[in-house]
DNA sequence: GTATATGATTAAAAAATTTAATCAAAAACA
DNA sequence: TGTTTTTGATTAAATTTTTTAATCATATAC
């Protein structure tokens, strides 16, 4: 899995040590690290907790720009706007953006 | 899986429709939704992208706060909308909402 | 009242995961 | 250096999990 190697080595652990912490064999942990097999969701959550990262980060699905960070607040009105905007036909989205800029 | 049901029904999709989008059978999608089986990591990422949420949110590894879902992904275009909306005079916000509803 | 759509269930097949054992190479040590 | 230990990789077999088509019961639509 994308970031298991860097996270484990940063901690100075061997595969056998990390495997024991996760209650799996060294072979299994090696498979995870090299993408031969994948941990279950429960194991993903445990790995993410152990390494103090999000599951999204662990599996390489983070998108720094496109993610609402914990603590950022969005009103229900703003949430409604996003919902309505997403429901628009693709072709209407750009004109809508122009309109919104114009009425500033 | 924890939040598949609410995300699918919010979109007004049937299991068969959602299953077709994910390229699996309805039975498989039903299994995911009811926690009988679990999607692969690749499928988790595809589901999260389709529903515009983080994988952490999808699997119930983040908490909701207020009306906002932690980890909800927002495109740069959507981020721009929020920025512009926030810049509007207070008095313009409600009429703007009406407009957005009207053009659906 | 019949037809259609929906979510759930089943059993069998297919696919993926796990494990113990083992290997080769590197590191540690005397 | 030569030996021992540690490490990550590999193998094959057993187990577990997932997937699917078919079907069911129920609800909704016509």
PDB file of C-alpha atoms (C1' of nucleotides) in Angstrom:
ATOM      1  CA  UNK A   1       0.000   0.000   0.000  1.00  0.00           C
ATOM      2  CA  UNK A   2       1.202   3.402  -1.043  1.00  0.00           C
ATOM      3  CA  UNK A   3       2.449   4.841   2.204  1.00  0.00           C
ATOM      4  CA  UNK A   4       2.979   1.890   4.508  1.00  0.00           C
ATOM      5  CA  UNK A   5       6.697   1.634   3.844  1.00  0.00           C
ATOM      6  CA  UNK A   6       7.514   5.248   4.627  1.00  0.00           C
ATOM      7  CA  UNK A   7       5.330   5.252   7.715  1.00  0.00           C
ATOM      8  CA  UNK A   8       6.829   2.050   9.088  1.00  0.00           C
ATOM      9  CA  UNK A   9      10.454   2.968   8.408  1.00  0.00           C
ATOM     10  CA  UNK A  10       9.917   6.450   9.835  1.00  0.00           C
ATOM     11  CA  UNK A  11       9.031   4.671  13.042  1.00  0.00           C
ATOM     12  CA  UNK A  12      12.113   2.483  12.818  1.00  0.00           C
ATOM     13  CA  UNK A  13      10.135  -0.733  12.830  1.00  0.00           C
ATOM     14  CA  UNK A  14      10.812  -4.004  11.042  1.00  0.00           C
ATOM     15  CA  UNK A  15       8.033  -5.759   9.138  1.00  0.00           C
ATOM     16  CA  UNK A  16       7.956  -8.402  11.871  1.00  0.00           C
ATOM     17  CA  UNK A  17       7.457  -5.774  14.570  1.00  0.00           C
ATOM     18  CA  UNK A  18       4.755  -3.934  12.667  1.00  0.00           C
ATOM     19  CA  UNK A  19       3.091  -7.241  11.816  1.00  0.00           C
ATOM     20  CA  UNK A  20       2.981  -8.271  15.464  1.00  0.00           C
ATOM     21  CA  UNK A  21       1.399  -4.971  16.430  1.00  0.00           C
ATOM     22  CA  UNK A  22      -1.252  -5.503  13.763  1.00  0.00           C
ATOM     23  CA  UNK A  23      -1.748  -9.153  14.760  1.00  0.00           C
ATOM     24  CA  UNK A  24      -0.828 -10.579  11.380  1.00  0.00           C
ATOM     25  CA  UNK A  25       2.115 -12.538  10.050  1.00  0.00           C
ATOM     26  CA  UNK A  26       5.177 -10.874   8.604  1.00  0.00           C
ATOM     27  CA  UNK A  27       4.242 -12.327   5.228  1.00  0.00           C
ATOM     28  CA  UNK A  28       0.861 -10.647   5.382  1.00  0.00           C
ATOM     29  CA  UNK A  29       2.375  -7.326   6.339  1.00  0.00           C
ATOM     30  CA  UNK A  30       4.849  -7.657   3.497  1.00  0.00           C
ATOM     31  CA  UNK A  31       1.973  -8.299   1.114  1.00  0.00           C
ATOM     32  CA  UNK A  32       0.230  -5.140   2.275  1.00  0.00           C
ATOM     33  CA  UNK A  33       3.331  -3.044   1.957  1.00  0.00           C
ATOM     34  CA  UNK A  34       4.058  -4.286  -1.534  1.00  0.00           C
ATOM     35  CA  UNK A  35       0.489  -4.129  -2.743  1.00  0.00           C
ATOM     36  CA  UNK A  36       0.151  -7.882  -3.204  1.00  0.00           C
ATOM     37  CA  UNK A  37      -2.911  -7.917  -0.978  1.00  0.00           C
ATOM     38  CA  UNK A  38      -4.970  -5.276   0.799  1.00  0.00           C
ATOM     39  CA  UNK A  39      -5.907  -4.885   4.452  1.00  0.00           C
ATOM     40  CA  UNK A  40      -9.580  -4.966   5.380  1.00  0.00           C
ATOM     41  CA  UNK A  41     -11.336  -1.733   6.227  1.00  0.00           C
ATOM     42  CA  UNK A  42     -10.990  -2.534   9.911  1.00  0.00           C
ATOM     43  CA  UNK A  43      -7.277  -3.080   9.434  1.00  0.00           C
ATOM     44  CA  UNK A  44      -6.979   0.112   7.390  1.00  0.00           C
ATOM     45  CA  UNK A  45      -8.500   2.054  10.253  1.00  0.00           C
ATOM     46  CA  UNK A  46      -6.161   0.393  12.737  1.00  0.00           C
ATOM     47  CA  UNK A  47      -3.127   1.102  10.555  1.00  0.00           C
ATOM     48  CA  UNK A  48      -4.156   4.733  10.078  1.00  0.00           C
ATOM     49  CA  UNK A  49      -4.621   5.134  13.832  1.00  0.00           C
ATOM     50  CA  UNK A  50      -1.294   3.500  14.586  1.00  0.00           C
ATOM     51  CA  UNK A  51       0.544   5.762  12.175  1.00  0.00           C
ATOM     52  CA  UNK A  52      -1.560   8.800  13.098  1.00  0.00           C
ATOM     53  CA  UNK A  53      -2.741   9.511   9.579  1.00  0.00           C
ATOM     54  CA  UNK A  54      -6.077   9.463   7.818  1.00  0.00           C
ATOM     55  CA  UNK A  55      -7.154   6.432   5.840  1.00  0.00           C
ATOM     56  CA  UNK A  56      -7.264   8.679   2.798  1.00  0.00           C
ATOM     57  CA  UNK A  57      -3.614   9.517   3.308  1.00  0.00           C
ATOM     58  CA  UNK A  58      -2.695   5.908   3.929  1.00  0.00           C
ATOM     59  CA  UNK A  59      -4.172   4.775   0.639  1.00  0.00           C
ATOM     60  CA  UNK A  60      -2.933   7.782  -1.321  1.00  0.00           C
ATOM     61  CA  UNK A  61      -6.334   9.371  -1.778  1.00  0.00           C
ATOM     62  CA  UNK A  62      -5.628  12.749  -0.227  1.00  0.00           C
ATOM     63  CA  UNK A  63      -6.278  15.897  -2.174  1.00  0.00           C
ATOM     64  CA  UNK A  64      -4.938  18.800  -0.234  1.00  0.00           C
ATOM     65  CA  UNK A  65      -6.942  21.410  -2.067  1.00  0.00           C
ATOM     66  CA  UNK A  66     -10.238  19.602  -2.315  1.00  0.00           C
ATOM     67  CA  UNK A  67     -10.767  18.525   1.218  1.00  0.00           C
ATOM     68  CA  UNK A  68     -12.616  20.260   3.988  1.00  0.00           C
ATOM     69  CA  UNK A  69     -10.328  20.261   6.946  1.00  0.00           C
ATOM     70  CA  UNK A  70     -11.606  19.560  10.397  1.00  0.00           C
ATOM     71  CA  UNK A  71     -12.606  22.860  11.909  1.00  0.00           C
ATOM     72  CA  UNK A  72     -13.490  24.606   8.682  1.00  0.00           C
ATOM     73  CA  UNK A  73     -17.073  25.694   9.000  1.00  0.00           C
ATOM     74  CA  UNK A  74     -19.652  25.750   6.283  1.00  0.00           C
ATOM     75  CA  UNK A  75     -23.142  27.019   6.968  1.00  0.00           C
ATOM     76  CA  UNK A  76     -26.214  25.023   6.070  1.00  0.00           C
ATOM     77  CA  UNK A  77     -26.918  27.686   3.469  1.00  0.00           C
ATOM     78  CA  UNK A  78     -23.506  27.186   1.930  1.00  0.00           C
ATOM     79  CA  UNK A  79     -23.979  23.472   2.030  1.00  0.00           C
ATOM     80  CA  UNK A  80     -27.253  23.890   0.184  1.00  0.00           C
ATOM     81  CA  UNK A  81     -25.500  25.933  -2.458  1.00  0.00           C
ATOM     82  CA  UNK A  82     -22.986  23.169  -3.098  1.00  0.00           C
ATOM     83  CA  UNK A  83     -25.782  20.644  -3.360  1.00  0.00           C
ATOM     84  CA  UNK A  84     -27.704  22.756  -5.851  1.00  0.00           C
ATOM     85  CA  UNK A  85     -24.591  23.599  -7.844  1.00  0.00           C
ATOM     86  CA  UNK A  86     -23.704  19.927  -8.146  1.00  0.00           C
ATOM     87  CA  UNK A  87     -27.199  19.224  -9.430  1.00  0.00           C
ATOM     88  CA  UNK A  88     -26.779  21.669 -12.323  1.00  0.00           C
ATOM     89  CA  UNK A  89     -26.155  20.348 -15.829  1.00  0.00           C
ATOM     90  CA  UNK A  90     -22.425  20.443 -16.579  1.00  0.00           C
ATOM     91  CA  UNK A  91     -23.011  23.017 -19.309  1.00  0.00           C
ATOM     92  CA  UNK A  92     -24.638  25.423 -16.866  1.00  0.00           C
ATOM     93  CA  UNK A  93     -21.857  25.468 -14.340  1.00  0.00           C
ATOM     94  CA  UNK A  94     -19.430  27.809 -16.075  1.00  0.00           C
ATOM     95  CA  UNK A  95     -22.126  30.406 -16.966  1.00  0.00           C
ATOM     96  CA  UNK A  96     -23.307  30.214 -13.380  1.00  0.00           C
ATOM     97  CA  UNK A  97     -19.791  31.001 -12.178  1.00  0.00           C
ATOM     98  CA  UNK A  98     -19.693  34.036 -14.439  1.00  0.00           C
ATOM     99  CA  UNK A  99     -23.021  35.219 -13.105  1.00  0.00           C
ATOM    100  CA  UNK A 100     -21.844  34.865  -9.531  1.00  0.00           C
ATOM    101  CA  UNK A 101     -18.729  36.897 -10.291  1.00  0.00           C
ATOM    102  CA  UNK A 102     -20.784  39.569 -12.007  1.00  0.00           C
ATOM    103  CA  UNK A 103     -23.145  40.230  -9.135  1.00  0.00           C
ATOM    104  CA  UNK A 104     -20.357  40.911  -6.676  1.00  0.00           C
TER     105      UNK A 104
ATOM    106  CA  UNK B   1     -20.866   0.076   4.800  1.00  0.00           C
ATOM    107  CA  UNK B   2     -21.680   2.782   7.250  1.00  0.00           C
ATOM    108  CA  UNK B   3     -22.705   5.631   5.016  1.00  0.00           C
ATOM    109  CA  UNK B   4     -23.476   4.108   1.657  1.00  0.00           C
ATOM    110  CA  UNK B   5     -27.217   4.058   2.191  1.00  0.00           C
ATOM    111  CA  UNK B   6     -27.631   7.720   3.048  1.00  0.00           C
ATOM    112  CA  UNK B   7     -25.316   8.807   0.254  1.00  0.00           C
ATOM    113  CA  UNK B   8     -27.090   6.719  -2.365  1.00  0.00           C
ATOM    114  CA  UNK B   9     -30.616   7.674  -1.326  1.00  0.00           C
ATOM    115  CA  UNK B  10     -29.641  11.357  -1.132  1.00  0.00           C
ATOM    116  CA  UNK B  11     -28.814  11.029  -4.803  1.00  0.00           C
ATOM    117  CA  UNK B  12     -32.122   9.340  -5.508  1.00  0.00           C
ATOM    118  CA  UNK B  13     -30.502   6.218  -6.915  1.00  0.00           C
ATOM    119  CA  UNK B  14     -31.606   2.601  -6.675  1.00  0.00           C
ATOM    120  CA  UNK B  15     -29.136  -0.112  -5.752  1.00  0.00           C
ATOM    121  CA  UNK B  16     -29.235  -1.319  -9.344  1.00  0.00           C
ATOM    122  CA  UNK B  17     -28.362   2.133 -10.661  1.00  0.00           C
ATOM    123  CA  UNK B  18     -25.551   2.653  -8.173  1.00  0.00           C
ATOM    124  CA  UNK B  19     -24.303  -0.879  -8.852  1.00  0.00           C
ATOM    125  CA  UNK B  20     -24.215  -0.237 -12.583  1.00  0.00           C
ATOM    126  CA  UNK B  21     -22.205   2.928 -12.073  1.00  0.00           C
ATOM    127  CA  UNK B  22     -19.736   0.987  -9.931  1.00  0.00           C
ATOM    128  CA  UNK B  23     -19.633  -1.907 -12.405  1.00  0.00           C
ATOM    129  CA  UNK B  24     -20.821  -4.526  -9.940  1.00  0.00           C
ATOM    130  CA  UNK B  25     -24.015  -6.504  -9.531  1.00  0.00           C
ATOM    131  CA  UNK B  26     -26.924  -5.270  -7.456  1.00  0.00           C
ATOM    132  CA  UNK B  27     -26.277  -8.121  -5.051  1.00  0.00           C
ATOM    133  CA  UNK B  28     -22.723  -6.957  -4.526  1.00  0.00           C
ATOM    134  CA  UNK B  29     -23.828  -3.394  -3.939  1.00  0.00           C
ATOM    135  CA  UNK B  30     -26.422  -4.612  -1.481  1.00  0.00           C
ATOM    136  CA  UNK B  31     -23.730  -6.551   0.354  1.00  0.00           C
ATOM    137  CA  UNK B  32     -21.588  -3.432   0.632  1.00  0.00           C
ATOM    138  CA  UNK B  33     -24.461  -1.318   1.851  1.00  0.00           C
ATOM    139  CA  UNK B  34     -25.426  -3.833   4.497  1.00  0.00           C
ATOM    140  CA  UNK B  35     -21.899  -4.627   5.598  1.00  0.00           C
ATOM    141  CA  UNK B  36     -22.011  -8.228   4.419  1.00  0.00           C
ATOM    142  CA  UNK B  37     -18.878  -7.683   2.345  1.00  0.00           C
ATOM    143  CA  UNK B  38     -16.461  -4.821   1.821  1.00  0.00           C
ATOM    144  CA  UNK B  39     -15.383  -3.007  -1.342  1.00  0.00           C
ATOM    145  CA  UNK B  40     -11.716  -3.106  -2.315  1.00  0.00           C
ATOM    146  CA  UNK B  41      -9.602  -0.033  -1.728  1.00  0.00           C
ATOM    147  CA  UNK B  42      -9.916   0.853  -5.388  1.00  0.00           C
ATOM    148  CA  UNK B  43     -13.686   0.569  -5.113  1.00  0.00           C
ATOM    149  CA  UNK B  44     -13.688   2.592  -1.887  1.00  0.00           C
ATOM    150  CA  UNK B  45     -11.875   5.396  -3.670  1.00  0.00           C
ATOM    151  CA  UNK B  46     -14.308   5.250  -6.589  1.00  0.00           C
ATOM    152  CA  UNK B  47     -17.306   5.293  -4.231  1.00  0.00           C
ATOM    153  CA  UNK B  48     -15.902   8.226  -2.263  1.00  0.00           C
ATOM    154  CA  UNK B  49     -15.275  10.166  -5.468  1.00  0.00           C
ATOM    155  CA  UNK B  50     -18.735   9.417  -6.796  1.00  0.00           C
ATOM    156  CA  UNK B  51     -20.381  10.601  -3.595  1.00  0.00           C
ATOM    157  CA  UNK B  52     -17.966  13.500  -3.144  1.00  0.00           C
ATOM    158  CA  UNK B  53     -16.807  12.449   0.302  1.00  0.00           C
ATOM    159  CA  UNK B  54     -13.556  11.233   1.761  1.00  0.00           C
ATOM    160  CA  UNK B  55     -12.864   7.563   2.228  1.00  0.00           C
ATOM    161  CA  UNK B  56     -12.574   8.266   5.935  1.00  0.00           C
ATOM    162  CA  UNK B  57     -16.110   9.614   5.941  1.00  0.00           C
ATOM    163  CA  UNK B  58     -17.399   6.756   3.824  1.00  0.00           C
ATOM    164  CA  UNK B  59     -16.117   4.128   6.233  1.00  0.00           C
ATOM    165  CA  UNK B  60     -17.165   6.037   9.325  1.00  0.00           C
ATOM    166  CA  UNK B  61     -13.663   6.965  10.413  1.00  0.00           C
ATOM    167  CA  UNK B  62     -14.443  10.650  10.804  1.00  0.00           C
ATOM    168  CA  UNK B  63     -17.151  12.429  12.754  1.00  0.00           C
ATOM    169  CA  UNK B  64     -19.723  14.812  11.464  1.00  0.00           C
ATOM    170  CA  UNK B  65     -19.615  18.261  12.904  1.00  0.00           C
ATOM    171  CA  UNK B  66     -22.498  20.647  12.474  1.00  0.00           C
ATOM    172  CA  UNK B  67     -23.928  20.298   9.019  1.00  0.00           C
ATOM    173  CA  UNK B  68     -20.548  19.687   7.479  1.00  0.00           C
ATOM    174  CA  UNK B  69     -18.986  16.369   6.890  1.00  0.00           C
ATOM    175  CA  UNK B  70     -15.364  16.210   7.853  1.00  0.00           C
ATOM    176  CA  UNK B  71     -13.372  15.153   4.859  1.00  0.00           C
ATOM    177  CA  UNK B  72     -15.994  16.060   2.313  1.00  0.00           C
ATOM    178  CA  UNK B  73     -14.215  16.821  -0.906  1.00  0.00           C
ATOM    179  CA  UNK B  74     -14.847  20.051  -2.690  1.00  0.00           C
ATOM    180  CA  UNK B  75     -13.581  20.915  -6.145  1.00  0.00           C
ATOM    181  CA  UNK B  76     -11.663  24.110  -6.759  1.00  0.00           C
ATOM    182  CA  UNK B  77     -14.694  25.389  -8.653  1.00  0.00           C
ATOM    183  CA  UNK B  78     -16.937  24.717  -5.685  1.00  0.00           C
ATOM    184  CA  UNK B  79     -14.425  26.342  -3.360  1.00  0.00           C
ATOM    185  CA  UNK B  80     -14.542  29.413  -5.568  1.00  0.00           C
ATOM    186  CA  UNK B  81     -18.319  29.486  -5.325  1.00  0.00           C
ATOM    187  CA  UNK B  82     -18.190  29.503  -1.542  1.00  0.00           C
ATOM    188  CA  UNK B  83     -15.667  32.303  -1.625  1.00  0.00           C
ATOM    189  CA  UNK B  84     -17.803  34.417  -3.952  1.00  0.00           C
ATOM    190  CA  UNK B  85     -20.984  33.677  -2.063  1.00  0.00           C
ATOM    191  CA  UNK B  86     -19.399  34.742   1.201  1.00  0.00           C
ATOM    192  CA  UNK B  87     -18.360  37.993  -0.437  1.00  0.00           C
ATOM    193  CA  UNK B  88     -21.945  38.887  -1.336  1.00  0.00           C
ATOM    194  CA  UNK B  89     -23.799  41.537   0.674  1.00  0.00           C
ATOM    195  CA  UNK B  90     -25.961  39.831   3.283  1.00  0.00           C
ATOM    196  CA  UNK B  91     -29.105  41.142   1.608  1.00  0.00           C
ATOM    197  CA  UNK B  92     -28.191  39.454  -1.666  1.00  0.00           C
ATOM    198  CA  UNK B  93     -27.699  35.996  -0.282  1.00  0.00           C
ATOM    199  CA  UNK B  94     -31.318  34.900   0.065  1.00  0.00           C
ATOM    200  CA  UNK B  95     -32.323  36.129  -3.419  1.00  0.00           C
ATOM    201  CA  UNK B  96     -29.259  34.355  -4.790  1.00  0.00           C
ATOM    202  CA  UNK B  97     -30.400  31.111  -3.213  1.00  0.00           C
ATOM    203  CA  UNK B  98     -33.801  31.515  -4.832  1.00  0.00           C
ATOM    204  CA  UNK B  99     -32.166  32.091  -8.182  1.00  0.00           C
ATOM    205  CA  UNK B 100     -30.043  28.977  -7.825  1.00  0.00           C
ATOM    206  CA  UNK B 101     -33.098  26.902  -6.968  1.00  0.00           C
ATOM    207  CA  UNK B 102     -35.005  28.355  -9.900  1.00  0.00           C
ATOM    208  CA  UNK B 103     -32.455  27.459 -12.554  1.00  0.00           C
ATOM    209  CA  UNK B 104     -32.392  23.777 -11.639  1.00  0.00           C
TER     210      UNK B 104
ATOM    211  C1'  DG C   1     -55.421  -6.336 -10.625  1.00  0.00           C
ATOM    212  C1'  DT C   2     -51.441  -6.928 -13.266  1.00  0.00           C
ATOM    213  C1'  DA C   3     -46.873  -5.399 -14.215  1.00  0.00           C
ATOM    214  C1'  DT C   4     -42.780  -3.280 -12.785  1.00  0.00           C
ATOM    215  C1'  DA C   5     -39.242  -1.925  -9.612  1.00  0.00           C
ATOM    216  C1'  DT C   6     -36.910  -2.563  -5.442  1.00  0.00           C
ATOM    217  C1'  DG C   7     -33.988  -4.508  -1.802  1.00  0.00           C
ATOM    218  C1'  DA C   8     -32.805  -8.960   0.241  1.00  0.00           C
ATOM    219  C1'  DT C   9     -31.295 -13.716  -0.009  1.00  0.00           C
ATOM    220  C1'  DT C  10     -29.252 -18.032  -1.724  1.00  0.00           C
ATOM    221  C1'  DA C  11     -25.821 -21.274  -3.294  1.00  0.00           C
ATOM    222  C1'  DA C  12     -22.018 -21.971  -6.196  1.00  0.00           C
ATOM    223  C1'  DA C  13     -17.959 -20.233  -8.435  1.00  0.00           C
ATOM    224  C1'  DA C  14     -14.257 -17.227  -8.427  1.00  0.00           C
ATOM    225  C1'  DA C  15     -10.975 -14.400  -6.325  1.00  0.00           C
ATOM    226  C1'  DA C  16      -8.355 -12.733  -2.644  1.00  0.00           C
ATOM    227  C1'  DT C  17      -6.115 -13.256   1.741  1.00  0.00           C
ATOM    228  C1'  DT C  18      -3.471 -15.508   5.301  1.00  0.00           C
ATOM    229  C1'  DT C  19      -0.126 -18.396   7.064  1.00  0.00           C
ATOM    230  C1'  DA C  20       4.064 -21.219   8.102  1.00  0.00           C
ATOM    231  C1'  DA C  21       8.044 -22.352   6.088  1.00  0.00           C
ATOM    232  C1'  DT C  22      11.817 -21.071   3.614  1.00  0.00           C
ATOM    233  C1'  DC C  23      15.047 -18.288   0.832  1.00  0.00           C
ATOM    234  C1'  DA C  24      18.723 -14.863  -0.258  1.00  0.00           C
ATOM    235  C1'  DA C  25      20.935 -10.942   1.107  1.00  0.00           C
ATOM    236  C1'  DA C  26      22.317  -7.603   4.355  1.00  0.00           C
ATOM    237  C1'  DA C  27      23.825  -6.361   9.017  1.00  0.00           C
ATOM    238  C1'  DA C  28      25.825  -7.334  13.374  1.00  0.00           C
ATOM    239  C1'  DC C  29      29.133  -9.420  15.847  1.00  0.00           C
ATOM    240  C1'  DA C  30      33.124 -11.999  17.602  1.00  0.00           C
TER     241       DA C  30
ATOM    242  C1'  DT D   1      37.143 -13.017   8.085  1.00  0.00           C
ATOM    243  C1'  DG D   2      33.641 -16.201   9.203  1.00  0.00           C
ATOM    244  C1'  DT D   3      29.526 -17.018  11.755  1.00  0.00           C
ATOM    245  C1'  DT D   4      25.139 -15.690  13.442  1.00  0.00           C
ATOM    246  C1'  DT D   5      21.196 -12.913  13.299  1.00  0.00           C
ATOM    247  C1'  DT D   6      18.005 -10.013  11.152  1.00  0.00           C
ATOM    248  C1'  DT D   7      15.518  -8.625   7.387  1.00  0.00           C
ATOM    249  C1'  DG D   8      12.336  -8.538   3.475  1.00  0.00           C
ATOM    250  C1'  DA D   9      10.674 -11.567  -0.215  1.00  0.00           C
ATOM    251  C1'  DT D  10       8.604 -15.786  -1.921  1.00  0.00           C
ATOM    252  C1'  DT D  11       6.020 -20.138  -2.163  1.00  0.00           C
ATOM    253  C1'  DA D  12       2.209 -23.252  -1.971  1.00  0.00           C
ATOM    254  C1'  DA D  13      -1.708 -24.697   0.437  1.00  0.00           C
ATOM    255  C1'  DA D  14      -5.628 -23.732   3.296  1.00  0.00           C
ATOM    256  C1'  DT D  15      -8.887 -20.591   4.459  1.00  0.00           C
ATOM    257  C1'  DT D  16     -11.722 -16.800   3.931  1.00  0.00           C
ATOM    258  C1'  DT D  17     -14.003 -13.470   1.398  1.00  0.00           C
ATOM    259  C1'  DT D  18     -16.219 -11.691  -2.504  1.00  0.00           C
ATOM    260  C1'  DT D  19     -18.979 -11.887  -6.581  1.00  0.00           C
ATOM    261  C1'  DT D  20     -22.605 -13.258  -9.385  1.00  0.00           C
ATOM    262  C1'  DA D  21     -27.022 -14.854 -11.435  1.00  0.00           C
ATOM    263  C1'  DA D  22     -31.193 -16.282 -10.060  1.00  0.00           C
ATOM    264  C1'  DT D  23     -34.879 -15.736  -7.250  1.00  0.00           C
ATOM    265  C1'  DC D  24     -37.863 -14.063  -3.489  1.00  0.00           C
ATOM    266  C1'  DA D  25     -41.157 -10.945  -1.144  1.00  0.00           C
ATOM    267  C1'  DT D  26     -42.842  -6.616  -1.021  1.00  0.00           C
ATOM    268  C1'  DA D  27     -43.990  -2.170  -2.537  1.00  0.00           C
ATOM    269  C1'  DT D  28     -45.087   0.965  -6.165  1.00  0.00           C
ATOM    270  C1'  DA D  29     -46.950   2.212 -10.768  1.00  0.00           C
ATOM    271  C1'  DC D  30     -49.863   1.754 -14.329  1.00  0.00           C
TER     272       DC D  30
END
